[in-house]
Amino acid sequence: MIERPDSSCVTNSGNAMQVFLSHTSSDKDVVEPIGAFLAKRGLTVWLDAWSMTPGDSLINKIAEGLESSDRIVVFLSPDSVESNWVRKEVATGLVMELAEEKGLGDKFIVPALLVPCKIPIMLRDKLYANFTNKAF
């Protein structure tokens, strides 16, 4: 028997929620197990290492991943808040939130703290998931 994901993992159309995991490469060893944990719970996870192959256009594939996702989880660490890629993914998500493209209002971007760091100013008003000192 296949276990149905709980209702918080399902979109209004009945599909599994897709989550884009925004992170920097130096945090990959922590982010990949979290992605596996989320996938086991019924979410569709967009992670660069799992969703891209050699020869893919970085910009096109990341844009497709952002567009097709129901949430963006931004993993925050001292390295990620300095990453140009993470900054661009956050900026794109904020534009999508402001435009209410996903119909989620201000819950499209979900910050997740991996290591204590200075939270980017545009994310400071959001509650964040605290993954400091957690193992997966």
Short mmCIF file of C-alpha atoms in Angstrom, two decimals:
data_model
loop_
_atom_site.label_atom_id
_atom_site.label_comp_id
_atom_site.label_asym_id
_atom_site.label_seq_id
_atom_site.Cartn_x
_atom_site.Cartn_y
_atom_site.Cartn_z
CA MET A 1 0.00 0.00 0.00
CA ILE A 2 1.37 3.42 -0.96
CA GLU A 3 1.28 5.95 1.83
CA ARG A 4 -0.45 9.17 0.84
CA PRO A 5 1.46 12.30 1.86
CA ASP A 6 -0.21 14.28 4.60
CA SER A 7 -2.39 17.16 3.38
CA SER A 8 0.31 19.77 4.04
CA CYS A 9 2.42 18.09 1.32
CA VAL A 10 -0.31 18.21 -1.33
CA THR A 11 -1.36 21.16 -3.50
CA ASN A 12 -4.97 22.21 -4.05
CA SER A 13 -4.93 20.22 -7.31
CA GLY A 14 -4.02 17.05 -5.39
CA ASN A 15 -0.45 16.88 -6.68
CA ALA A 16 2.58 16.49 -4.43
CA MET A 17 3.96 19.88 -3.44
CA GLN A 18 7.19 20.77 -5.26
CA VAL A 19 9.86 22.44 -3.15
CA PHE A 20 12.90 24.21 -4.62
CA LEU A 21 15.94 23.95 -2.33
CA SER A 22 18.09 27.07 -2.65
CA HIS A 23 21.56 26.62 -1.19
CA THR A 24 25.25 27.14 -1.83
CA SER A 25 27.50 24.27 -2.85
CA SER A 26 29.39 24.35 0.46
CA ASP A 27 26.11 23.42 2.25
CA LYS A 28 25.26 20.54 -0.12
CA ASP A 29 26.29 17.85 2.41
CA VAL A 30 23.61 19.15 4.80
CA VAL A 31 20.95 20.08 2.23
CA GLU A 32 20.89 16.76 0.31
CA PRO A 33 19.84 14.68 3.37
CA ILE A 34 17.12 17.26 4.12
CA GLY A 35 15.95 16.92 0.50
CA ALA A 36 15.83 13.13 0.89
CA PHE A 37 13.88 13.53 4.15
CA LEU A 38 11.33 15.79 2.41
CA ALA A 39 11.04 13.44 -0.59
CA LYS A 40 10.34 10.48 1.72
CA ARG A 41 7.45 12.48 3.14
CA GLY A 42 5.82 12.90 -0.26
CA LEU A 43 7.16 16.22 -1.51
CA THR A 44 8.69 16.62 -4.95
CA VAL A 45 12.12 18.12 -4.35
CA TRP A 46 13.98 20.30 -6.86
CA LEU A 47 17.68 20.14 -6.03
CA ASP A 48 20.31 21.10 -8.58
CA ALA A 49 22.31 17.87 -8.16
CA TRP A 50 19.16 15.80 -8.74
CA SER A 51 17.49 17.95 -11.40
CA MET A 52 20.32 18.98 -13.70
CA THR A 53 22.67 17.05 -15.96
CA PRO A 54 25.90 18.03 -17.74
CA GLY A 55 25.21 20.40 -20.62
CA ASP A 56 22.04 21.90 -19.11
CA SER A 57 21.73 25.67 -19.06
CA LEU A 58 22.07 26.72 -15.42
CA ILE A 59 19.85 29.75 -15.89
CA ASN A 60 17.11 27.91 -17.80
CA LYS A 61 16.99 24.89 -15.48
CA ILE A 62 16.98 27.00 -12.31
CA ALA A 63 14.28 29.26 -13.78
CA GLU A 64 12.18 26.19 -14.67
CA GLY A 65 12.68 24.83 -11.16
CA LEU A 66 11.60 28.10 -9.55
CA GLU A 67 8.60 28.48 -11.85
CA SER A 68 7.36 24.95 -11.25
CA SER A 69 7.79 24.99 -7.48
CA ASP A 70 5.14 25.65 -4.86
CA ARG A 71 7.71 26.81 -2.28
CA ILE A 72 11.35 27.89 -2.21
CA VAL A 73 13.27 26.81 0.87
CA VAL A 74 16.31 29.07 1.24
CA PHE A 75 19.02 27.48 3.35
CA LEU A 76 20.87 30.18 5.24
CA SER A 77 24.51 29.98 6.27
CA PRO A 78 27.39 32.45 6.21
CA ASP A 79 28.35 31.10 2.75
CA SER A 80 24.84 31.08 1.28
CA VAL A 81 24.04 34.68 2.21
CA GLU A 82 27.16 35.68 0.23
CA SER A 83 26.34 33.46 -2.77
CA ASN A 84 25.29 35.32 -5.93
CA TRP A 85 23.18 32.33 -7.05
CA VAL A 86 21.28 32.16 -3.76
CA ARG A 87 20.74 35.93 -3.87
CA LYS A 88 19.29 35.65 -7.38
CA GLU A 89 17.01 32.77 -6.38
CA VAL A 90 15.78 34.76 -3.36
CA ALA A 91 15.26 37.88 -5.49
CA THR A 92 13.27 35.87 -8.04
CA GLY A 93 11.16 34.32 -5.29
CA LEU A 94 10.48 37.72 -3.74
CA VAL A 95 9.32 39.10 -7.09
CA MET A 96 7.03 36.09 -7.47
CA GLU A 97 5.68 36.66 -3.94
CA LEU A 98 5.03 40.34 -4.58
CA ALA A 99 3.29 39.53 -7.85
CA GLU A 100 1.32 36.83 -6.01
CA GLU A 101 2.05 34.52 -8.93
CA LYS A 102 1.58 31.39 -6.85
CA GLY A 103 -1.41 32.66 -4.89
CA LEU A 104 0.50 32.06 -1.66
CA GLY A 105 1.08 35.64 -0.62
CA ASP A 106 4.18 35.88 1.54
CA LYS A 107 4.60 32.13 2.12
CA PHE A 108 6.32 31.25 -1.16
CA ILE A 109 9.81 31.65 0.33
CA VAL A 110 10.61 29.68 3.48
CA PRO A 111 13.95 30.54 5.13
CA ALA A 112 15.77 27.67 6.82
CA LEU A 113 18.70 28.46 9.10
CA LEU A 114 21.55 25.94 8.82
CA VAL A 115 24.25 27.93 10.62
CA PRO A 116 23.79 31.16 12.57
CA CYS A 117 24.41 34.07 10.21
CA LYS A 118 23.14 37.52 9.35
CA ILE A 119 19.69 37.01 7.80
CA PRO A 120 19.26 38.94 4.53
CA ILE A 121 17.17 42.05 5.11
CA MET A 122 14.38 40.98 2.73
CA LEU A 123 13.88 37.74 4.70
CA ARG A 124 14.04 39.15 8.24
CA ASP A 125 10.29 39.51 8.64
CA LYS A 126 9.71 35.79 8.01
CA LEU A 127 9.68 33.02 10.57
CA TYR A 128 12.36 30.51 9.67
CA ALA A 129 12.84 26.80 10.11
CA ASN A 130 15.77 26.20 12.45
CA PHE A 131 18.03 23.39 11.24
CA THR A 132 21.00 24.30 13.41
CA ASN A 133 22.32 21.26 15.29
CA LYS A 134 19.83 18.90 13.59
CA ALA A 135 20.81 15.65 11.92
CA PHE A 136 19.01 13.99 9.00
#
